[in-house]
XYZ file of C-alpha atoms in Angstrom:
603
model
C 94.569 23.367 35.815
C 97.581 25.626 36.368
C 100.780 24.402 38.034
C 99.513 25.941 41.286
C 96.287 23.932 41.104
C 93.998 26.756 40.000
C 91.501 26.229 37.181
C 92.495 27.593 33.807
C 90.164 30.357 32.653
C 89.271 30.884 29.012
C 90.849 34.224 28.249
C 88.863 36.063 25.556
C 90.787 35.771 22.281
C 90.395 36.528 18.603
C 90.206 39.811 16.719
C 89.137 43.065 18.331
C 85.551 43.808 17.186
C 85.189 46.426 14.478
C 84.410 49.955 15.514
C 86.257 49.849 18.854
C 88.630 52.737 19.680
C 92.336 51.887 19.634
C 92.586 52.117 23.430
C 89.975 49.374 24.017
C 91.566 45.988 23.286
C 88.825 43.831 24.809
C 87.896 40.753 22.800
C 84.710 38.698 22.616
C 84.224 36.149 25.397
C 82.935 32.591 25.033
C 79.922 33.373 27.265
C 76.570 32.368 25.623
C 75.114 35.862 25.889
C 73.036 35.315 22.712
C 70.586 33.156 24.741
C 69.170 36.179 26.577
C 66.800 38.921 25.455
C 67.331 42.525 26.520
C 64.672 44.110 28.704
C 63.262 46.345 25.946
C 62.362 43.215 23.935
C 60.633 41.577 26.922
C 58.494 44.478 28.137
C 57.679 47.776 26.433
C 56.958 50.927 28.425
C 54.899 53.531 26.572
C 56.283 56.742 28.041
C 57.241 59.896 26.168
C 60.912 60.491 27.045
C 60.373 64.242 26.804
C 57.705 64.072 29.525
C 59.664 62.070 32.113
C 59.729 63.857 35.452
C 61.820 61.512 37.599
C 65.286 62.516 36.254
C 64.945 66.072 37.618
C 63.111 65.393 40.876
C 64.637 65.146 44.380
C 63.688 62.927 47.309
C 62.708 65.365 50.034
C 60.817 63.139 52.460
C 60.873 59.535 53.574
C 58.380 57.073 52.089
C 56.266 54.794 54.237
C 58.705 51.986 55.069
C 57.274 48.458 55.323
C 59.683 45.775 56.565
C 58.886 42.314 55.199
C 61.581 40.418 57.138
C 58.960 38.329 58.944
C 57.299 37.165 55.714
C 59.374 37.514 52.556
C 62.682 37.525 54.413
C 61.678 34.593 56.596
C 60.641 32.524 53.558
C 64.183 32.940 52.198
C 65.931 31.507 55.277
C 67.408 28.022 55.226
C 66.145 27.729 58.799
C 63.002 29.876 59.196
C 62.654 31.874 62.399
C 61.207 30.208 65.476
C 58.652 32.176 67.551
C 61.313 33.711 69.829
C 63.367 35.010 66.905
C 60.230 36.312 65.164
C 59.112 38.169 68.260
C 62.511 39.721 68.797
C 62.556 40.918 65.177
C 59.024 42.317 65.508
C 59.856 44.133 68.744
C 62.969 45.612 67.123
C 60.949 46.945 64.190
C 58.384 48.513 66.506
C 61.162 50.101 68.584
C 62.806 51.517 65.447
C 59.575 53.292 64.534
C 58.098 51.221 61.695
C 54.338 51.811 61.541
C 53.363 49.182 58.975
C 54.901 45.714 59.349
C 54.275 42.621 57.250
C 54.328 39.744 59.734
C 53.585 36.587 57.777
C 51.697 34.403 55.344
C 49.200 32.937 57.834
C 47.348 30.790 55.320
C 50.557 29.097 54.154
C 51.845 27.649 57.420
C 50.760 26.890 60.970
C 53.837 28.760 62.261
C 52.853 32.004 60.527
C 49.200 31.678 61.595
C 50.210 31.050 65.198
C 52.573 34.026 65.208
C 49.822 36.393 64.046
C 47.565 35.010 66.784
C 50.418 35.429 69.293
C 50.635 39.126 68.420
C 46.893 39.450 69.021
C 46.749 37.464 72.247
C 49.874 39.023 73.797
C 48.670 42.554 72.957
C 52.032 43.136 71.271
C 50.848 45.567 68.586
C 50.755 49.281 69.504
C 47.633 51.182 68.454
C 49.552 53.175 65.829
C 51.058 50.125 64.088
C 49.338 48.424 61.143
C 49.885 44.697 60.613
C 50.128 43.369 57.045
C 49.318 39.733 56.206
C 50.011 38.080 52.868
C 47.795 35.703 50.863
C 47.353 34.215 47.428
C 44.128 34.890 45.514
C 42.336 31.719 46.635
C 39.102 31.584 48.628
C 40.161 29.160 51.374
C 43.484 30.940 51.897
C 41.817 34.348 52.087
C 39.261 33.103 54.625
C 42.037 31.680 56.824
C 43.943 34.957 56.506
C 40.943 36.917 57.783
C 40.558 34.541 60.746
C 44.179 35.108 61.705
C 43.789 38.886 62.100
C 40.657 38.947 64.253
C 41.329 41.278 67.174
C 44.099 43.366 65.582
C 43.419 47.138 65.633
C 44.688 47.985 62.113
C 45.424 45.537 59.318
C 46.189 45.292 55.610
C 45.270 42.112 53.720
C 47.876 41.794 50.987
C 46.789 39.655 48.012
C 49.221 38.714 45.247
C 49.130 36.997 41.864
C 51.898 36.632 39.285
C 50.932 38.477 36.090
C 53.904 38.325 33.689
C 53.517 36.432 30.379
C 55.993 33.669 31.254
C 54.233 33.051 34.574
C 50.788 33.159 32.905
C 51.831 30.677 30.238
C 54.204 28.353 32.087
C 53.081 28.437 35.722
C 49.398 29.384 35.817
C 48.087 28.323 32.416
C 45.793 31.385 32.040
C 45.512 34.023 29.354
C 45.119 37.685 30.299
C 41.348 37.624 30.604
C 41.194 34.401 32.616
C 43.850 35.566 35.042
C 42.085 38.902 35.459
C 38.917 37.014 36.372
C 40.795 34.937 38.959
C 42.222 38.108 40.520
C 38.800 39.769 40.679
C 37.325 36.696 42.357
C 40.067 36.784 44.985
C 39.563 40.512 45.514
C 35.839 39.908 46.158
C 36.757 37.294 48.795
C 39.125 39.789 50.430
C 36.343 42.413 50.533
C 33.783 39.916 51.893
C 36.101 39.023 54.760
C 36.356 42.675 55.731
C 32.588 43.219 55.375
C 32.044 40.424 57.884
C 33.773 42.582 60.520
C 31.972 45.929 60.365
C 33.875 48.683 62.088
C 37.248 46.918 61.786
C 40.065 48.923 60.180
C 40.995 46.546 57.340
C 42.563 47.908 54.177
C 43.594 46.088 51.006
C 46.822 45.653 49.040
C 47.417 44.008 45.672
C 50.745 42.918 44.208
C 50.944 41.943 40.532
C 53.985 39.736 41.140
C 56.698 40.160 38.494
C 55.193 43.551 37.650
C 58.385 44.656 35.925
C 58.022 41.832 33.362
C 54.287 42.405 32.796
C 52.731 44.526 30.056
C 52.069 47.944 31.702
C 48.603 48.282 30.107
C 47.568 44.934 31.610
C 48.781 45.856 35.101
C 46.932 49.160 34.818
C 43.732 47.398 33.752
C 43.922 44.946 36.676
C 44.857 47.527 39.304
C 42.161 49.987 38.240
C 39.527 47.267 38.408
C 40.554 46.463 42.007
C 40.559 50.135 42.953
C 36.945 50.269 41.792
C 35.928 46.925 43.313
C 37.377 47.849 46.700
C 35.825 51.342 46.393
C 39.075 53.092 47.307
C 38.903 56.637 48.615
C 41.467 59.097 50.043
C 40.451 58.197 53.610
C 40.564 54.441 52.861
C 43.139 54.087 50.084
C 44.081 50.857 48.361
C 47.764 49.874 48.091
C 49.020 48.841 44.672
C 52.440 47.288 45.217
C 54.546 46.931 42.071
C 57.395 44.437 42.585
C 60.594 44.108 40.636
C 60.367 40.444 41.606
C 63.329 39.522 39.404
C 65.485 42.437 38.274
C 65.811 42.454 34.493
C 66.933 45.941 33.508
C 68.804 49.044 34.509
C 67.007 51.079 37.205
C 65.864 53.775 34.763
C 63.561 51.216 33.098
C 61.874 50.472 36.442
C 61.540 54.220 37.022
C 59.758 54.569 33.669
C 57.406 51.716 34.590
C 56.568 53.333 37.936
C 56.051 56.759 36.375
C 53.706 55.226 33.772
C 51.579 53.761 36.581
C 51.790 56.948 38.651
C 50.444 59.002 35.747
C 47.710 56.635 34.596
C 46.259 54.954 37.724
C 42.585 55.789 38.236
C 41.575 57.530 41.498
C 45.249 58.373 42.056
C 44.523 60.201 45.315
C 42.908 57.001 46.614
C 45.919 54.810 45.731
C 49.145 54.343 47.704
C 51.749 53.473 45.074
C 54.161 50.965 46.610
C 57.282 49.186 45.319
C 59.014 45.950 46.285
C 62.394 45.746 44.506
C 64.596 42.666 44.587
C 68.327 42.776 43.970
C 69.138 40.241 41.230
C 71.265 42.756 39.301
C 72.609 44.376 42.467
C 70.632 47.556 41.782
C 67.722 47.129 44.202
C 68.574 50.304 46.124
C 68.876 52.334 42.925
C 65.546 50.948 41.666
C 63.836 51.939 44.911
C 65.281 55.457 44.897
C 64.369 56.054 41.272
C 60.894 54.660 41.948
C 60.432 57.312 44.656
C 61.442 59.970 42.147
C 58.894 58.491 39.737
C 55.941 58.713 42.138
C 56.153 55.790 44.610
C 55.067 56.535 48.189
C 55.761 53.273 50.006
C 58.672 50.790 49.962
C 58.714 47.142 51.064
C 62.080 45.623 51.915
C 64.202 43.952 54.583
C 66.730 45.133 57.144
C 70.179 44.552 55.624
C 68.577 43.149 52.447
C 67.779 39.522 53.287
C 65.544 37.707 50.780
C 65.387 35.103 48.032
C 68.401 34.892 45.691
C 70.306 38.179 46.128
C 67.666 39.549 48.484
C 65.028 42.217 48.915
C 65.936 45.866 48.799
C 67.838 46.919 51.918
C 65.866 49.347 54.101
C 68.943 50.197 56.204
C 70.855 51.482 53.174
C 67.828 53.282 51.737
C 66.945 55.060 54.971
C 70.496 56.073 55.829
C 71.028 57.274 52.263
C 68.270 59.789 53.040
C 70.038 60.695 56.296
C 73.179 61.601 54.301
C 71.073 63.999 52.207
C 69.657 65.869 55.179
C 66.286 64.085 54.979
C 64.768 62.604 58.139
C 64.469 58.828 57.513
C 61.666 58.653 60.130
C 63.259 55.450 61.513
C 65.778 55.287 64.383
C 69.180 53.822 63.459
C 71.102 55.417 66.339
C 72.305 52.008 67.614
C 73.205 50.246 64.372
C 75.167 47.517 66.166
C 72.181 46.469 68.281
C 70.001 46.448 65.156
C 72.567 44.341 63.311
C 72.967 41.914 66.227
C 69.209 41.384 66.401
C 68.891 40.819 62.656
C 71.836 38.397 62.698
C 70.239 36.548 65.630
C 66.867 36.327 63.878
C 68.160 35.403 60.412
C 71.242 33.430 61.488
C 73.077 35.187 58.672
C 76.025 37.502 59.326
C 75.897 41.038 57.977
C 79.010 41.448 55.772
C 81.819 43.535 57.214
C 81.602 45.933 54.252
C 77.837 46.330 54.308
C 76.893 50.019 53.892
C 76.450 51.812 57.238
C 76.128 48.645 59.376
C 79.162 46.483 58.575
C 81.993 46.230 61.082
C 84.558 47.783 58.725
C 82.598 50.507 56.922
C 84.056 53.334 59.021
C 87.567 51.848 58.994
C 90.415 53.178 56.879
C 93.421 50.924 56.286
C 95.076 53.319 53.846
C 97.478 55.798 55.441
C 96.378 58.592 53.089
C 92.734 57.985 53.995
C 93.555 57.959 57.710
C 95.485 61.231 57.355
C 92.609 62.925 55.510
C 90.045 61.686 58.004
C 92.142 62.781 60.980
C 92.480 66.277 59.521
C 88.764 66.249 58.756
C 87.915 65.481 62.387
C 90.157 68.326 63.580
C 88.543 70.723 61.098
C 85.072 69.573 62.194
C 85.890 70.264 65.836
C 87.126 73.781 64.976
C 84.024 74.450 62.885
C 81.764 73.350 65.728
C 83.565 75.671 68.128
C 83.258 78.598 65.721
C 79.531 77.929 65.376
C 79.060 77.606 69.130
C 77.772 74.100 68.582
C 78.648 70.628 69.813
C 80.500 68.315 67.436
C 77.444 66.045 67.404
C 75.203 68.859 66.080
C 77.564 70.738 63.769
C 77.231 70.330 59.966
C 79.146 67.242 58.810
C 81.830 67.384 56.108
C 84.670 64.943 56.810
C 86.626 63.265 53.985
C 85.710 59.638 53.189
C 82.894 59.515 55.739
C 79.416 60.147 54.276
C 77.939 60.268 57.804
C 79.298 60.785 61.306
C 79.737 57.244 62.699
C 78.492 58.578 66.047
C 75.060 59.108 64.449
C 74.671 55.324 64.375
C 76.398 54.659 67.694
C 79.907 54.005 66.395
C 83.247 55.188 67.812
C 85.185 55.808 64.623
C 88.619 56.435 66.075
C 88.568 53.189 68.086
C 87.695 51.197 64.998
C 90.320 52.734 62.727
C 93.131 52.305 65.249
C 92.240 48.681 65.803
C 92.171 47.830 62.153
C 95.345 49.661 61.253
C 97.153 47.655 63.920
C 95.528 44.337 63.121
C 96.564 44.822 59.522
C 100.210 45.286 60.572
C 100.430 42.373 62.976
C 98.131 39.911 61.260
C 96.499 39.400 64.655
C 93.614 37.235 63.529
C 95.852 35.055 61.347
C 98.420 34.485 64.105
C 95.801 33.675 66.727
C 94.295 31.022 64.479
C 97.452 29.569 62.957
C 99.604 29.570 66.127
C 96.989 29.046 68.836
C 93.990 27.498 67.088
C 91.704 30.348 68.175
C 89.306 31.599 65.498
C 88.238 34.877 67.104
C 84.829 36.291 66.155
C 85.017 39.468 64.131
C 84.056 41.904 66.884
C 86.360 40.184 69.382
C 89.201 40.736 66.910
C 88.436 44.441 67.007
C 88.337 44.474 70.800
C 91.553 42.455 71.211
C 93.328 44.621 68.632
C 92.955 47.550 71.035
C 94.743 45.504 73.697
C 97.507 44.583 71.231
C 97.879 48.192 70.149
C 98.285 49.359 73.739
C 100.922 46.705 74.376
C 102.899 47.491 71.205
C 102.675 51.287 71.268
C 105.401 51.540 73.934
C 107.959 49.355 72.153
C 106.988 50.036 68.533
C 108.102 46.495 67.733
C 106.275 43.713 65.937
C 104.560 41.347 68.354
C 105.383 37.620 67.986
C 102.867 34.786 67.959
C 104.040 33.626 71.394
C 103.761 37.143 72.833
C 100.351 37.542 71.253
C 99.166 34.300 72.870
C 100.489 35.395 76.276
C 98.754 38.753 75.939
C 95.464 37.042 75.063
C 95.872 34.623 77.981
C 96.326 37.448 80.462
C 93.551 39.595 79.072
C 90.835 36.941 78.712
C 91.688 33.530 80.171
C 93.385 34.397 83.467
C 90.717 36.793 84.705
C 89.818 35.467 88.181
C 88.865 38.725 89.883
C 86.995 40.693 91.059
C 84.560 37.742 91.051
C 84.921 33.978 90.886
C 82.288 31.251 90.665
C 83.270 27.814 91.982
C 81.645 24.536 92.993
C 79.024 25.096 90.333
C 76.674 22.633 88.722
C 73.821 22.724 86.223
C 70.778 20.484 86.449
C 67.896 20.043 84.015
C 64.892 19.314 86.231
C 62.522 19.123 83.298
C 62.974 19.508 79.528
C 63.975 23.080 78.707
C 64.317 24.140 82.370
C 67.820 24.421 83.824
C 69.062 25.363 87.296
C 72.516 26.773 88.020
C 73.947 26.616 91.544
C 77.411 27.574 92.770
C 79.507 29.686 95.105
C 80.275 33.309 94.264
C 83.402 34.946 95.697
C 83.821 38.696 95.458
C 84.784 41.662 97.634
C 81.861 40.895 99.936
C 83.096 37.363 100.596
C 81.688 33.938 99.654
C 78.001 33.226 99.168
C 75.800 30.748 97.305
C 74.121 31.727 94.011
C 71.138 30.085 92.376
C 69.229 30.755 89.128
C 66.995 29.107 86.557
C 66.538 29.550 82.812
C 65.720 27.817 79.563
C 69.378 26.889 79.089
C 72.563 26.598 81.162
C 73.806 30.093 80.311
C 70.451 31.765 80.927
C 70.402 29.987 84.308
C 73.911 31.306 85.021
C 72.982 34.895 84.098
C 69.870 34.551 86.262
C 72.045 33.473 89.208
C 74.422 36.387 88.654
C 71.479 38.765 88.369
C 70.173 37.592 91.726
C 73.615 38.477 93.126
C 73.366 42.012 91.715
C 75.403 41.462 88.524
C 73.284 42.213 85.425
C 74.558 40.185 82.465
C 73.004 40.060 78.978
C 74.564 37.717 76.414
C 74.728 39.492 73.046
C 76.685 36.994 70.963
C 78.000 33.462 71.414
C 80.499 31.542 69.279
C 82.200 28.218 69.951
C 84.597 25.863 68.196
C 86.916 22.976 68.997
C 90.707 23.173 69.360
C 92.941 20.243 68.509
C 91.922 16.715 67.641
C 91.400 13.328 69.255
C 91.961 13.007 72.959
C 93.548 16.453 73.202
C 90.489 18.214 71.825
C 89.265 21.234 73.802
C 86.382 23.648 73.386
C 86.756 27.407 73.021
C 83.791 29.647 73.855
C 83.521 33.347 73.076
C 80.737 35.419 74.623
C 79.972 39.074 74.006
C 78.169 40.312 77.122
C 76.641 43.528 78.359
C 77.544 43.685 82.063
C 75.821 46.451 84.019
C 75.678 48.458 80.790
C 79.286 47.814 79.695
C 79.932 45.589 76.658
C 82.897 43.191 76.833
C 83.952 39.867 75.353
C 84.900 36.920 77.534
C 86.711 33.735 76.544
C 86.783 30.277 78.087
C 88.695 27.114 77.138
C 87.996 23.705 78.659
C 87.514 20.085 77.690
C 83.806 20.643 78.422
C 81.882 23.080 76.219
C 79.617 23.952 79.159
C 82.582 24.678 81.419
C 84.188 26.759 78.648
C 80.982 28.784 78.295
C 80.758 29.407 82.058
C 84.419 30.485 82.095
C 83.770 32.826 79.159
C 80.831 34.458 80.940
C 82.857 35.050 84.118
C 85.754 36.340 81.986
C 83.442 38.954 80.423
C 82.092 39.960 83.847
C 85.582 40.362 85.310
C 86.822 42.362 82.336
C 83.804 44.664 82.542
C 84.167 45.138 86.302
C 87.953 45.397 86.560
C 88.216 48.593 84.503
C 91.969 48.209 84.222
C 92.058 49.666 80.718
C 89.690 52.578 80.455
C 87.699 52.265 77.230
C 89.480 49.156 75.926
C 87.080 46.834 74.166
C 83.994 48.972 74.695
C 81.580 48.694 71.776
C 78.411 50.759 71.511
C 75.645 49.226 73.558
């Protein structure tokens, strides 16, 4: 350990390896790198380098996107989604325009089976959306999978089996021939299940799991045999999905593997070539893009990249990468914050602030030189739009440091950059936590920074911790108009059913309010809705302040009030009372309109 208490690292030492140029003084580390084999020793791809086509191709249209958040992504969650979270994720994906959605592994769990049946029985699936269900190559599991999809208009039964040598030898205990026989037997069961429902639109998908570690000739042999068995044709194509289940190589190797399959698959016009990259090396997006160049037509992944280990490939990044190249992604990302909020709600995992396109800080410049260049870029863009007789929203985009116009995804760039430049100066978040014990949620920090900026612009002076606390108190905690709710109480008449009653005071006078819901806050918003105040809770965070007998609860609620998004804050010894105060705080801030535009986030 160092004197400061940090662990002592083993700095690489010894002689500089022979053959290095004089300007490279790096020395050998003590890392046991000799234990690992490079990719070219683990799997060989027979492709003539002079005949590669992917290095010179361009992506000119979107692939068929298939979100697997509800199956692969859900399996990777510490706390899998409950039915409400699953349904909200499914509805989001339908609204965004996905036309093929993998919804579960119905033979593996009662929860997944019940969710597929819920989609059927609630008539939740539009006629132009195909549902994909996942199964292992085992007779009983395949039969249960077919039972789960009865009544759905369009389905894909997705069968998988691991095929790589290590999996064959260590996990499955089968040689190549035996495993091929097992796969064929499963494929016959899949076909029999479809034959039992004549007239139903049921197509088939096969994934040789760990494709990228499997001998290409073996994958080709297996896939071609399934293409024949399932009698694929251009009007009823089979999907061969080739996963990079565990990334092992640079993306060009995966591209070579995909191009080999693209060139050699039998009945190529009757095969949809699909990929499912993971992100173990951090190159999942690159693998997917190179796979498209190499002949892939379909991509499976997750919104914001959730999945086992480092995740599945991120469909948000992939699709918006196309947008930056002038290619229609065929999916609607025009309200990225609502998409992110829904995914965070469903997964209970925050999207990092620096996540491409969707993170809170990705359109924020802290550097003065960056801010100057961007400001000049915006001015130039406005002049260009005027010269073209176009609106700024439709004019060609070419602004320094911004690959896309933040407005394309529902962001107000200038509001975000001003907030962050000021919060960096004043250390707003640090002072609020260290001096006042308030750990503000990330988006509330952005909103409150606008308030701080307005207060400090006139004086130009640094704001103190005490002044910051007083400003926060006045903006969020002392909001008692234009409405006030008093004499309130919450009762739980039966498990999961709450009733909120109280007295509402506003410009119209005093009157009773009453509402019910599955929780205290939903009952409160129901009561406010009955009084003509539409409130939707978008985010909720709470924590304790202090210790022992002086402990209090702080509640932060992000609410959409009659279409306006605001944060509210409440502090009380009771967490319920703090949450009620926070809701009324958000309503009053939305309705007061004392600072035009302050705190408004897209929504």
